[in-house]
Amino acid sequence: MKKDNKLIFIFILILLFTSDLQALTFEYNKKEEVKINIGRSEDSNLARIYECIYYRILKSDEFNVIFNYRPTKRSISEVSYGIADIDAGRISRIDKSKYSDTTIRVKESIYKDRFSLFSKSKINIPVDGWDAIDYLIKELNITPIFIRGNITVKVNTSEETYAKIFPSNDFTHAINNLNKGDSRNRTVLISSASQVDYWLKKLNIENIIEIKNLGEHTLYPIVSNNKKHLERYINNGLVKMKSQGEYDKILSLVNKGLPCK
C-alpha cells in the first residue's frame, strides 16, 4: 500500500510539473515575435547600442525579441519583403522607390553617426562635405574605397563619382589597401566613424586616421508594413528614453565597454 501511495505521489508531481511547463510554454507563445535586423557586426558597439535600446522598448510581457545580424543591403531588403520586422537603423535617404510601399520609417531617430574619410596620413582637402570625394578623384588622382552595399555613399554622390569609387567586399580588405597602397592609389576609405573604430580595434591597427569629416548622418528604425503597430511602440519608446536620460546612459555604458542590459 505504501508503495502504491508513493507511486501516486510521484504521478501527481509529474502532472504538476507538466502543467507548469505547459503554462510557461503558453505564456511564451503568447508573446508577439519581433525579428530585428541589425546591419552591423554582432560584436560592434553600434550593434550593442541597438540591442540595448530595443530590449528596453520591446522586452516586456508582450514581445519576444530576436536579433539577426545581416549585411546592410540584405537587412533592409528582408524587412521590405516581410522576412524581418524591423531594420534597426537606416539613413533617411534610403531608396524610396524600392522601400516606401513596403516599410514605414519611424519619426524619432535612433542614432547619429558621422561619415568621414580615413587614411594612413593627412591629406589637405580644401573643400567641405561630400565634395571632398570629387576633389580626391579629380585633383589628387586618388581612388577612394567604400564597403560594397553602403547606401550612404551612393545617395550622397553623383552617378559619375560613385562609378569611380572602388567597392571593397569587406573592411579587412579595405584597410589592407590603405596600409599597402597600390597602382590605383586606393589610399582613402569612406565610412562611418563607428564602423572604422570597431574594425581598427578588431584588427589591432593604429596607423589609420580620420582626415576629413564629410558630415553627420542620422539613422532611423524602419518597420515592415506587416508590423505597422510597432512604429508607435518604437517612436514613443525612443522619445521617452531620450527625455529621461536613459538613451544617453546606454551610449555612455556601451562606449566604455560596460553592460547595459
PDB file of N, CA, C and O in Angstrom, residues 20-94:
ATOM      1  N   ASP A  20       2.815  23.028 -15.192  1.00  0.00           N
ATOM      2  CA  ASP A  20       3.582  24.284 -15.094  1.00  0.00           C
ATOM      3  C   ASP A  20       4.357  24.543 -16.373  1.00  0.00           C
ATOM      4  O   ASP A  20       4.439  25.681 -16.845  1.00  0.00           O
ATOM      5  N   LEU A  21       4.946  23.491 -16.927  1.00  0.00           N
ATOM      6  CA  LEU A  21       5.727  23.636 -18.151  1.00  0.00           C
ATOM      7  C   LEU A  21       4.844  24.079 -19.310  1.00  0.00           C
ATOM      8  O   LEU A  21       5.217  24.942 -20.099  1.00  0.00           O
ATOM      9  N   GLN A  22       3.636  23.505 -19.381  1.00  0.00           N
ATOM     10  CA  GLN A  22       2.706  23.888 -20.439  1.00  0.00           C
ATOM     11  C   GLN A  22       2.265  25.336 -20.277  1.00  0.00           C
ATOM     12  O   GLN A  22       2.109  26.060 -21.255  1.00  0.00           O
ATOM     13  N   ALA A  23       2.081  25.737 -19.026  1.00  0.00           N
ATOM     14  CA  ALA A  23       1.675  27.122 -18.755  1.00  0.00           C
ATOM     15  C   ALA A  23       2.755  28.096 -19.178  1.00  0.00           C
ATOM     16  O   ALA A  23       2.482  29.128 -19.795  1.00  0.00           O
ATOM     17  N   LEU A  24       4.023  27.736 -18.865  1.00  0.00           N
ATOM     18  CA  LEU A  24       5.145  28.590 -19.263  1.00  0.00           C
ATOM     19  C   LEU A  24       5.262  28.666 -20.777  1.00  0.00           C
ATOM     20  O   LEU A  24       5.511  29.735 -21.350  1.00  0.00           O
ATOM     21  N   THR A  25       5.097  27.524 -21.428  1.00  0.00           N
ATOM     22  CA  THR A  25       5.172  27.482 -22.891  1.00  0.00           C
ATOM     23  C   THR A  25       4.069  28.319 -23.509  1.00  0.00           C
ATOM     24  O   THR A  25       4.281  29.058 -24.475  1.00  0.00           O
ATOM     25  N   PHE A  26       2.868  28.240 -22.909  1.00  0.00           N
ATOM     26  CA  PHE A  26       1.743  29.018 -23.418  1.00  0.00           C
ATOM     27  C   PHE A  26       2.019  30.511 -23.281  1.00  0.00           C
ATOM     28  O   PHE A  26       1.766  31.296 -24.197  1.00  0.00           O
ATOM     29  N   GLU A  27       2.567  30.885 -22.103  1.00  0.00           N
ATOM     30  CA  GLU A  27       2.879  32.294 -21.880  1.00  0.00           C
ATOM     31  C   GLU A  27       3.906  32.783 -22.885  1.00  0.00           C
ATOM     32  O   GLU A  27       3.810  33.886 -23.424  1.00  0.00           O
ATOM     33  N   TYR A  28       4.929  31.958 -23.170  1.00  0.00           N
ATOM     34  CA  TYR A  28       5.975  32.331 -24.122  1.00  0.00           C
ATOM     35  C   TYR A  28       5.389  32.495 -25.524  1.00  0.00           C
ATOM     36  O   TYR A  28       5.672  33.442 -26.239  1.00  0.00           O
ATOM     37  N   ASN A  29       4.533  31.533 -25.887  1.00  0.00           N
ATOM     38  CA  ASN A  29       3.957  31.560 -27.229  1.00  0.00           C
ATOM     39  C   ASN A  29       2.965  32.700 -27.402  1.00  0.00           C
ATOM     40  O   ASN A  29       2.671  33.102 -28.524  1.00  0.00           O
ATOM     41  N   LYS A  30       2.433  33.211 -26.267  1.00  0.00           N
ATOM     42  CA  LYS A  30       1.504  34.329 -26.338  1.00  0.00           C
ATOM     43  C   LYS A  30       2.212  35.602 -26.787  1.00  0.00           C
ATOM     44  O   LYS A  30       1.599  36.502 -27.323  1.00  0.00           O
ATOM     45  N   LYS A  31       3.504  35.691 -26.511  1.00  0.00           N
ATOM     46  CA  LYS A  31       4.259  36.887 -26.869  1.00  0.00           C
ATOM     47  C   LYS A  31       4.366  37.023 -28.385  1.00  0.00           C
ATOM     48  O   LYS A  31       4.512  36.037 -29.094  1.00  0.00           O
ATOM     49  N   GLU A  32       4.313  38.253 -28.827  1.00  0.00           N
ATOM     50  CA  GLU A  32       4.480  38.510 -30.251  1.00  0.00           C
ATOM     51  C   GLU A  32       5.966  38.455 -30.608  1.00  0.00           C
ATOM     52  O   GLU A  32       6.780  39.125 -29.975  1.00  0.00           O
ATOM     53  N   GLU A  33       6.321  37.668 -31.592  1.00  0.00           N
ATOM     54  CA  GLU A  33       7.716  37.562 -32.021  1.00  0.00           C
ATOM     55  C   GLU A  33       8.069  38.756 -32.906  1.00  0.00           C
ATOM     56  O   GLU A  33       7.346  39.070 -33.845  1.00  0.00           O
ATOM     57  N   VAL A  34       9.171  39.411 -32.581  1.00  0.00           N
ATOM     58  CA  VAL A  34       9.638  40.559 -33.354  1.00  0.00           C
ATOM     59  C   VAL A  34      11.064  40.295 -33.812  1.00  0.00           C
ATOM     60  O   VAL A  34      11.976  40.181 -32.993  1.00  0.00           O
ATOM     61  N   LYS A  35      11.246  40.198 -35.130  1.00  0.00           N
ATOM     62  CA  LYS A  35      12.578  39.954 -35.698  1.00  0.00           C
ATOM     63  C   LYS A  35      13.195  41.285 -36.108  1.00  0.00           C
ATOM     64  O   LYS A  35      12.653  41.991 -36.956  1.00  0.00           O
ATOM     65  N   ILE A  36      14.329  41.593 -35.494  1.00  0.00           N
ATOM     66  CA  ILE A  36      15.016  42.862 -35.752  1.00  0.00           C
ATOM     67  C   ILE A  36      16.335  42.589 -36.460  1.00  0.00           C
ATOM     68  O   ILE A  36      17.187  41.877 -35.939  1.00  0.00           O
ATOM     69  N   ASN A  37      16.496  43.161 -37.637  1.00  0.00           N
ATOM     70  CA  ASN A  37      17.748  43.032 -38.385  1.00  0.00           C
ATOM     71  C   ASN A  37      18.691  44.174 -38.033  1.00  0.00           C
ATOM     72  O   ASN A  37      18.293  45.339 -38.025  1.00  0.00           O
ATOM     73  N   ILE A  38      19.931  43.801 -37.743  1.00  0.00           N
ATOM     74  CA  ILE A  38      20.977  44.794 -37.477  1.00  0.00           C
ATOM     75  C   ILE A  38      22.023  44.678 -38.579  1.00  0.00           C
ATOM     76  O   ILE A  38      22.640  43.626 -38.744  1.00  0.00           O
ATOM     77  N   GLY A  39      22.203  45.740 -39.326  1.00  0.00           N
ATOM     78  CA  GLY A  39      23.140  45.718 -40.447  1.00  0.00           C
ATOM     79  C   GLY A  39      24.561  46.035 -40.034  1.00  0.00           C
ATOM     80  O   GLY A  39      25.262  46.800 -40.706  1.00  0.00           O
ATOM     81  N   ARG A  40      25.005  45.458 -38.944  1.00  0.00           N
ATOM     82  CA  ARG A  40      26.367  45.621 -38.433  1.00  0.00           C
ATOM     83  C   ARG A  40      26.856  44.294 -37.868  1.00  0.00           C
ATOM     84  O   ARG A  40      26.072  43.387 -37.624  1.00  0.00           O
ATOM     85  N   SER A  41      28.155  44.211 -37.616  1.00  0.00           N
ATOM     86  CA  SER A  41      28.719  43.016 -36.992  1.00  0.00           C
ATOM     87  C   SER A  41      28.156  42.855 -35.589  1.00  0.00           C
ATOM     88  O   SER A  41      27.941  43.840 -34.877  1.00  0.00           O
ATOM     89  N   GLU A  42      27.948  41.611 -35.193  1.00  0.00           N
ATOM     90  CA  GLU A  42      27.287  41.323 -33.921  1.00  0.00           C
ATOM     91  C   GLU A  42      28.044  41.890 -32.729  1.00  0.00           C
ATOM     92  O   GLU A  42      27.430  42.308 -31.737  1.00  0.00           O
ATOM     93  N   ASP A  43      29.380  41.916 -32.792  1.00  0.00           N
ATOM     94  CA  ASP A  43      30.153  42.378 -31.640  1.00  0.00           C
ATOM     95  C   ASP A  43      30.566  43.846 -31.743  1.00  0.00           C
ATOM     96  O   ASP A  43      31.420  44.306 -30.991  1.00  0.00           O
ATOM     97  N   SER A  44      29.968  44.592 -32.667  1.00  0.00           N
ATOM     98  CA  SER A  44      30.292  46.017 -32.793  1.00  0.00           C
ATOM     99  C   SER A  44      29.552  46.831 -31.738  1.00  0.00           C
ATOM    100  O   SER A  44      28.518  46.410 -31.208  1.00  0.00           O
ATOM    101  N   ASN A  45      30.072  48.016 -31.441  1.00  0.00           N
ATOM    102  CA  ASN A  45      29.437  48.889 -30.455  1.00  0.00           C
ATOM    103  C   ASN A  45      28.031  49.284 -30.871  1.00  0.00           C
ATOM    104  O   ASN A  45      27.112  49.326 -30.048  1.00  0.00           O
ATOM    105  N   LEU A  46      27.852  49.589 -32.151  1.00  0.00           N
ATOM    106  CA  LEU A  46      26.538  50.028 -32.603  1.00  0.00           C
ATOM    107  C   LEU A  46      25.508  48.911 -32.486  1.00  0.00           C
ATOM    108  O   LEU A  46      24.349  49.153 -32.129  1.00  0.00           O
ATOM    109  N   ALA A  47      25.921  47.685 -32.761  1.00  0.00           N
ATOM    110  CA  ALA A  47      25.003  46.546 -32.595  1.00  0.00           C
ATOM    111  C   ALA A  47      24.578  46.434 -31.129  1.00  0.00           C
ATOM    112  O   ALA A  47      23.399  46.194 -30.833  1.00  0.00           O
ATOM    113  N   ARG A  48      25.504  46.620 -30.216  1.00  0.00           N
ATOM    114  CA  ARG A  48      25.178  46.555 -28.792  1.00  0.00           C
ATOM    115  C   ARG A  48      24.251  47.693 -28.381  1.00  0.00           C
ATOM    116  O   ARG A  48      23.341  47.512 -27.564  1.00  0.00           O
ATOM    117  N   ILE A  49      24.474  48.869 -28.949  1.00  0.00           N
ATOM    118  CA  ILE A  49      23.588  50.006 -28.659  1.00  0.00           C
ATOM    119  C   ILE A  49      22.167  49.697 -29.123  1.00  0.00           C
ATOM    120  O   ILE A  49      21.195  49.900 -28.394  1.00  0.00           O
ATOM    121  N   TYR A  50      22.055  49.187 -30.346  1.00  0.00           N
ATOM    122  CA  TYR A  50      20.732  48.817 -30.871  1.00  0.00           C
ATOM    123  C   TYR A  50      20.055  47.785 -29.977  1.00  0.00           C
ATOM    124  O   TYR A  50      18.872  47.896 -29.651  1.00  0.00           O
ATOM    125  N   GLU A  51      20.807  46.746 -29.604  1.00  0.00           N
ATOM    126  CA  GLU A  51      20.243  45.685 -28.764  1.00  0.00           C
ATOM    127  C   GLU A  51      19.679  46.255 -27.464  1.00  0.00           C
ATOM    128  O   GLU A  51      18.560  45.939 -27.061  1.00  0.00           O
ATOM    129  N   CYS A  52      20.473  47.088 -26.809  1.00  0.00           N
ATOM    130  CA  CYS A  52      20.050  47.647 -25.520  1.00  0.00           C
ATOM    131  C   CYS A  52      18.806  48.516 -25.667  1.00  0.00           C
ATOM    132  O   CYS A  52      17.889  48.449 -24.839  1.00  0.00           O
ATOM    133  N   ILE A  53      18.763  49.321 -26.715  1.00  0.00           N
ATOM    134  CA  ILE A  53      17.619  50.221 -26.924  1.00  0.00           C
ATOM    135  C   ILE A  53      16.349  49.419 -27.214  1.00  0.00           C
ATOM    136  O   ILE A  53      15.300  49.654 -26.602  1.00  0.00           O
ATOM    137  N   TYR A  54      16.449  48.466 -28.120  1.00  0.00           N
ATOM    138  CA  TYR A  54      15.242  47.702 -28.485  1.00  0.00           C
ATOM    139  C   TYR A  54      14.779  46.796 -27.352  1.00  0.00           C
ATOM    140  O   TYR A  54      13.573  46.589 -27.180  1.00  0.00           O
ATOM    141  N   TYR A  55      15.708  46.258 -26.574  1.00  0.00           N
ATOM    142  CA  TYR A  55      15.316  45.475 -25.405  1.00  0.00           C
ATOM    143  C   TYR A  55      14.521  46.339 -24.421  1.00  0.00           C
ATOM    144  O   TYR A  55      13.519  45.914 -23.854  1.00  0.00           O
ATOM    145  N   ARG A  56      14.981  47.567 -24.224  1.00  0.00           N
ATOM    146  CA  ARG A  56      14.284  48.479 -23.306  1.00  0.00           C
ATOM    147  C   ARG A  56      12.863  48.769 -23.800  1.00  0.00           C
ATOM    148  O   ARG A  56      11.920  48.830 -23.017  1.00  0.00           O
ATOM    149  N   ILE A  57      12.726  48.960 -25.102  1.00  0.00           N
ATOM    150  CA  ILE A  57      11.433  49.360 -25.656  1.00  0.00           C
ATOM    151  C   ILE A  57      10.468  48.181 -25.794  1.00  0.00           C
ATOM    152  O   ILE A  57       9.284  48.290 -25.476  1.00  0.00           O
ATOM    153  N   LEU A  58      10.982  47.033 -26.257  1.00  0.00           N
ATOM    154  CA  LEU A  58      10.101  45.924 -26.620  1.00  0.00           C
ATOM    155  C   LEU A  58      10.168  44.715 -25.688  1.00  0.00           C
ATOM    156  O   LEU A  58       9.325  43.822 -25.785  1.00  0.00           O
ATOM    157  N   LYS A  59      11.162  44.652 -24.815  1.00  0.00           N
ATOM    158  CA  LYS A  59      11.298  43.491 -23.936  1.00  0.00           C
ATOM    159  C   LYS A  59      10.279  43.593 -22.805  1.00  0.00           C
ATOM    160  O   LYS A  59      10.502  44.235 -21.794  1.00  0.00           O
ATOM    161  N   SER A  60       9.163  42.991 -22.999  1.00  0.00           N
ATOM    162  CA  SER A  60       8.092  43.039 -21.998  1.00  0.00           C
ATOM    163  C   SER A  60       7.298  41.742 -22.074  1.00  0.00           C
ATOM    164  O   SER A  60       7.718  40.778 -22.705  1.00  0.00           O
ATOM    165  N   ASP A  61       6.148  41.744 -21.428  1.00  0.00           N
ATOM    166  CA  ASP A  61       5.292  40.569 -21.472  1.00  0.00           C
ATOM    167  C   ASP A  61       4.676  40.375 -22.856  1.00  0.00           C
ATOM    168  O   ASP A  61       4.117  39.330 -23.160  1.00  0.00           O
ATOM    169  N   GLU A  62       4.781  41.401 -23.695  1.00  0.00           N
ATOM    170  CA  GLU A  62       4.101  41.357 -24.992  1.00  0.00           C
ATOM    171  C   GLU A  62       4.980  40.856 -26.131  1.00  0.00           C
ATOM    172  O   GLU A  62       4.472  40.344 -27.126  1.00  0.00           O
ATOM    173  N   PHE A  63       6.304  41.032 -26.032  1.00  0.00           N
ATOM    174  CA  PHE A  63       7.170  40.781 -27.179  1.00  0.00           C
ATOM    175  C   PHE A  63       8.301  39.798 -26.876  1.00  0.00           C
ATOM    176  O   PHE A  63       8.890  39.814 -25.795  1.00  0.00           O
ATOM    177  N   ASN A  64       8.588  38.981 -27.855  1.00  0.00           N
ATOM    178  CA  ASN A  64       9.766  38.112 -27.827  1.00  0.00           C
ATOM    179  C   ASN A  64      10.702  38.617 -28.920  1.00  0.00           C
ATOM    180  O   ASN A  64      10.460  38.422 -30.109  1.00  0.00           O
ATOM    181  N   VAL A  65      11.780  39.311 -28.505  1.00  0.00           N
ATOM    182  CA  VAL A  65      12.676  39.993 -29.464  1.00  0.00           C
ATOM    183  C   VAL A  65      13.779  39.058 -29.933  1.00  0.00           C
ATOM    184  O   VAL A  65      14.461  38.425 -29.131  1.00  0.00           O
ATOM    185  N   ILE A  66      13.956  38.982 -31.257  1.00  0.00           N
ATOM    186  CA  ILE A  66      15.007  38.165 -31.867  1.00  0.00           C
ATOM    187  C   ILE A  66      15.854  39.065 -32.761  1.00  0.00           C
ATOM    188  O   ILE A  66      15.337  39.750 -33.645  1.00  0.00           O
ATOM    189  N   PHE A  67      17.179  39.068 -32.524  1.00  0.00           N
ATOM    190  CA  PHE A  67      18.083  39.877 -33.336  1.00  0.00           C
ATOM    191  C   PHE A  67      18.774  39.008 -34.383  1.00  0.00           C
ATOM    192  O   PHE A  67      19.228  37.899 -34.089  1.00  0.00           O
ATOM    193  N   ASN A  68      18.845  39.535 -35.596  1.00  0.00           N
ATOM    194  CA  ASN A  68      19.604  38.899 -36.681  1.00  0.00           C
ATOM    195  C   ASN A  68      20.610  39.911 -37.212  1.00  0.00           C
ATOM    196  O   ASN A  68      20.295  41.103 -37.330  1.00  0.00           O
ATOM    197  N   TYR A  69      21.804  39.448 -37.535  1.00  0.00           N
ATOM    198  CA  TYR A  69      22.873  40.350 -37.988  1.00  0.00           C
ATOM    199  C   TYR A  69      23.110  40.091 -39.472  1.00  0.00           C
ATOM    200  O   TYR A  69      23.464  38.981 -39.865  1.00  0.00           O
ATOM    201  N   ARG A  70      22.874  41.120 -40.278  1.00  0.00           N
ATOM    202  CA  ARG A  70      22.870  40.968 -41.728  1.00  0.00           C
ATOM    203  C   ARG A  70      23.767  42.016 -42.389  1.00  0.00           C
ATOM    204  O   ARG A  70      24.002  43.086 -41.822  1.00  0.00           O
ATOM    205  N   PRO A  71      24.233  41.728 -43.613  1.00  0.00           N
ATOM    206  CA  PRO A  71      24.861  42.794 -44.403  1.00  0.00           C
ATOM    207  C   PRO A  71      23.849  43.926 -44.599  1.00  0.00           C
ATOM    208  O   PRO A  71      22.632  43.686 -44.612  1.00  0.00           O
ATOM    209  N   THR A  72      24.341  45.136 -44.756  1.00  0.00           N
ATOM    210  CA  THR A  72      23.479  46.325 -44.780  1.00  0.00           C
ATOM    211  C   THR A  72      22.329  46.216 -45.773  1.00  0.00           C
ATOM    212  O   THR A  72      21.167  46.445 -45.439  1.00  0.00           O
ATOM    213  N   LYS A  73      22.639  45.858 -47.008  1.00  0.00           N
ATOM    214  CA  LYS A  73      21.612  45.817 -48.052  1.00  0.00           C
ATOM    215  C   LYS A  73      20.601  44.708 -47.794  1.00  0.00           C
ATOM    216  O   LYS A  73      19.387  44.890 -47.962  1.00  0.00           O
ATOM    217  N   ARG A  74      21.078  43.550 -47.369  1.00  0.00           N
ATOM    218  CA  ARG A  74      20.168  42.437 -47.097  1.00  0.00           C
ATOM    219  C   ARG A  74      19.246  42.754 -45.922  1.00  0.00           C
ATOM    220  O   ARG A  74      18.084  42.341 -45.900  1.00  0.00           O
ATOM    221  N   SER A  75      19.768  43.497 -44.959  1.00  0.00           N
ATOM    222  CA  SER A  75      18.993  43.836 -43.772  1.00  0.00           C
ATOM    223  C   SER A  75      17.705  44.554 -44.134  1.00  0.00           C
ATOM    224  O   SER A  75      16.615  44.159 -43.718  1.00  0.00           O
ATOM    225  N   ILE A  76      17.796  45.615 -44.922  1.00  0.00           N
ATOM    226  CA  ILE A  76      16.599  46.384 -45.291  1.00  0.00           C
ATOM    227  C   ILE A  76      15.729  45.607 -46.279  1.00  0.00           C
ATOM    228  O   ILE A  76      14.502  45.693 -46.237  1.00  0.00           O
ATOM    229  N   SER A  77      16.349  44.817 -47.142  1.00  0.00           N
ATOM    230  CA  SER A  77      15.580  44.033 -48.113  1.00  0.00           C
ATOM    231  C   SER A  77      14.668  43.027 -47.420  1.00  0.00           C
ATOM    232  O   SER A  77      13.505  42.842 -47.802  1.00  0.00           O
ATOM    233  N   GLU A  78      15.183  42.369 -46.376  1.00  0.00           N
ATOM    234  CA  GLU A  78      14.378  41.385 -45.650  1.00  0.00           C
ATOM    235  C   GLU A  78      13.181  42.040 -44.962  1.00  0.00           C
ATOM    236  O   GLU A  78      12.102  41.454 -44.876  1.00  0.00           O
ATOM    237  N   VAL A  79      13.371  43.263 -44.477  1.00  0.00           N
ATOM    238  CA  VAL A  79      12.252  43.986 -43.858  1.00  0.00           C
ATOM    239  C   VAL A  79      11.231  44.366 -44.931  1.00  0.00           C
ATOM    240  O   VAL A  79      10.019  44.254 -44.729  1.00  0.00           O
ATOM    241  N   SER A  80      11.719  44.790 -46.066  1.00  0.00           N
ATOM    242  CA  SER A  80      10.830  45.157 -47.171  1.00  0.00           C
ATOM    243  C   SER A  80       9.978  43.987 -47.628  1.00  0.00           C
ATOM    244  O   SER A  80       8.790  44.143 -47.944  1.00  0.00           O
ATOM    245  N   TYR A  81      10.565  42.783 -47.643  1.00  0.00           N
ATOM    246  CA  TYR A  81       9.840  41.584 -48.078  1.00  0.00           C
ATOM    247  C   TYR A  81       9.041  40.928 -46.947  1.00  0.00           C
ATOM    248  O   TYR A  81       8.359  39.931 -47.169  1.00  0.00           O
ATOM    249  N   GLY A  82       9.138  41.464 -45.742  1.00  0.00           N
ATOM    250  CA  GLY A  82       8.385  40.908 -44.629  1.00  0.00           C
ATOM    251  C   GLY A  82       9.036  39.705 -43.983  1.00  0.00           C
ATOM    252  O   GLY A  82       8.438  39.043 -43.127  1.00  0.00           O
ATOM    253  N   ILE A  83      10.290  39.411 -44.353  1.00  0.00           N
ATOM    254  CA  ILE A  83      11.024  38.304 -43.731  1.00  0.00           C
ATOM    255  C   ILE A  83      11.417  38.682 -42.305  1.00  0.00           C
ATOM    256  O   ILE A  83      11.402  37.855 -41.395  1.00  0.00           O
ATOM    257  N   ALA A  84      11.797  39.943 -42.132  1.00  0.00           N
ATOM    258  CA  ALA A  84      12.078  40.502 -40.804  1.00  0.00           C
ATOM    259  C   ALA A  84      11.101  41.646 -40.556  1.00  0.00           C
ATOM    260  O   ALA A  84      10.447  42.130 -41.482  1.00  0.00           O
ATOM    261  N   ASP A  85      11.008  42.082 -39.306  1.00  0.00           N
ATOM    262  CA  ASP A  85      10.010  43.087 -38.937  1.00  0.00           C
ATOM    263  C   ASP A  85      10.570  44.505 -38.848  1.00  0.00           C
ATOM    264  O   ASP A  85       9.857  45.473 -39.125  1.00  0.00           O
ATOM    265  N   ILE A  86      11.840  44.614 -38.447  1.00  0.00           N
ATOM    266  CA  ILE A  86      12.435  45.930 -38.223  1.00  0.00           C
ATOM    267  C   ILE A  86      13.875  45.944 -38.722  1.00  0.00           C
ATOM    268  O   ILE A  86      14.621  45.001 -38.486  1.00  0.00           O
ATOM    269  N   ASP A  87      14.249  47.011 -39.412  1.00  0.00           N
ATOM    270  CA  ASP A  87      15.667  47.294 -39.653  1.00  0.00           C
ATOM    271  C   ASP A  87      16.072  48.258 -38.548  1.00  0.00           C
ATOM    272  O   ASP A  87      15.490  49.339 -38.410  1.00  0.00           O
ATOM    273  N   ALA A  88      17.071  47.882 -37.763  1.00  0.00           N
ATOM    274  CA  ALA A  88      17.403  48.615 -36.534  1.00  0.00           C
ATOM    275  C   ALA A  88      17.711  50.088 -36.770  1.00  0.00           C
ATOM    276  O   ALA A  88      17.312  50.953 -35.985  1.00  0.00           O
ATOM    277  N   GLY A  89      18.424  50.410 -37.856  1.00  0.00           N
ATOM    278  CA  GLY A  89      18.772  51.804 -38.112  1.00  0.00           C
ATOM    279  C   GLY A  89      19.153  52.020 -39.560  1.00  0.00           C
ATOM    280  O   GLY A  89      19.994  51.309 -40.095  1.00  0.00           O
ATOM    281  N   ARG A  90      18.543  53.013 -40.177  1.00  0.00           N
ATOM    282  CA  ARG A  90      18.750  53.241 -41.612  1.00  0.00           C
ATOM    283  C   ARG A  90      18.744  54.745 -41.878  1.00  0.00           C
ATOM    284  O   ARG A  90      17.978  55.483 -41.271  1.00  0.00           O
ATOM    285  N   ILE A  91      19.598  55.228 -42.764  1.00  0.00           N
ATOM    286  CA  ILE A  91      19.610  56.652 -43.078  1.00  0.00           C
ATOM    287  C   ILE A  91      18.275  57.049 -43.709  1.00  0.00           C
ATOM    288  O   ILE A  91      17.581  56.226 -44.299  1.00  0.00           O
ATOM    289  N   SER A  92      17.925  58.325 -43.603  1.00  0.00           N
ATOM    290  CA  SER A  92      16.612  58.783 -44.060  1.00  0.00           C
ATOM    291  C   SER A  92      16.467  58.719 -45.575  1.00  0.00           C
ATOM    292  O   SER A  92      15.365  58.569 -46.089  1.00  0.00           O
ATOM    293  N   ARG A  93      17.588  58.785 -46.276  1.00  0.00           N
ATOM    294  CA  ARG A  93      17.516  58.826 -47.740  1.00  0.00           C
ATOM    295  C   ARG A  93      17.687  57.449 -48.371  1.00  0.00           C
ATOM    296  O   ARG A  93      18.383  57.283 -49.356  1.00  0.00           O
ATOM    297  N   ILE A  94      17.000  56.456 -47.814  1.00  0.00           N
ATOM    298  CA  ILE A  94      17.027  55.138 -48.447  1.00  0.00           C
ATOM    299  C   ILE A  94      16.262  55.232 -49.759  1.00  0.00           C
ATOM    300  O   ILE A  94      15.468  56.143 -49.970  1.00  0.00           O
TER     301      ILE A  94
END
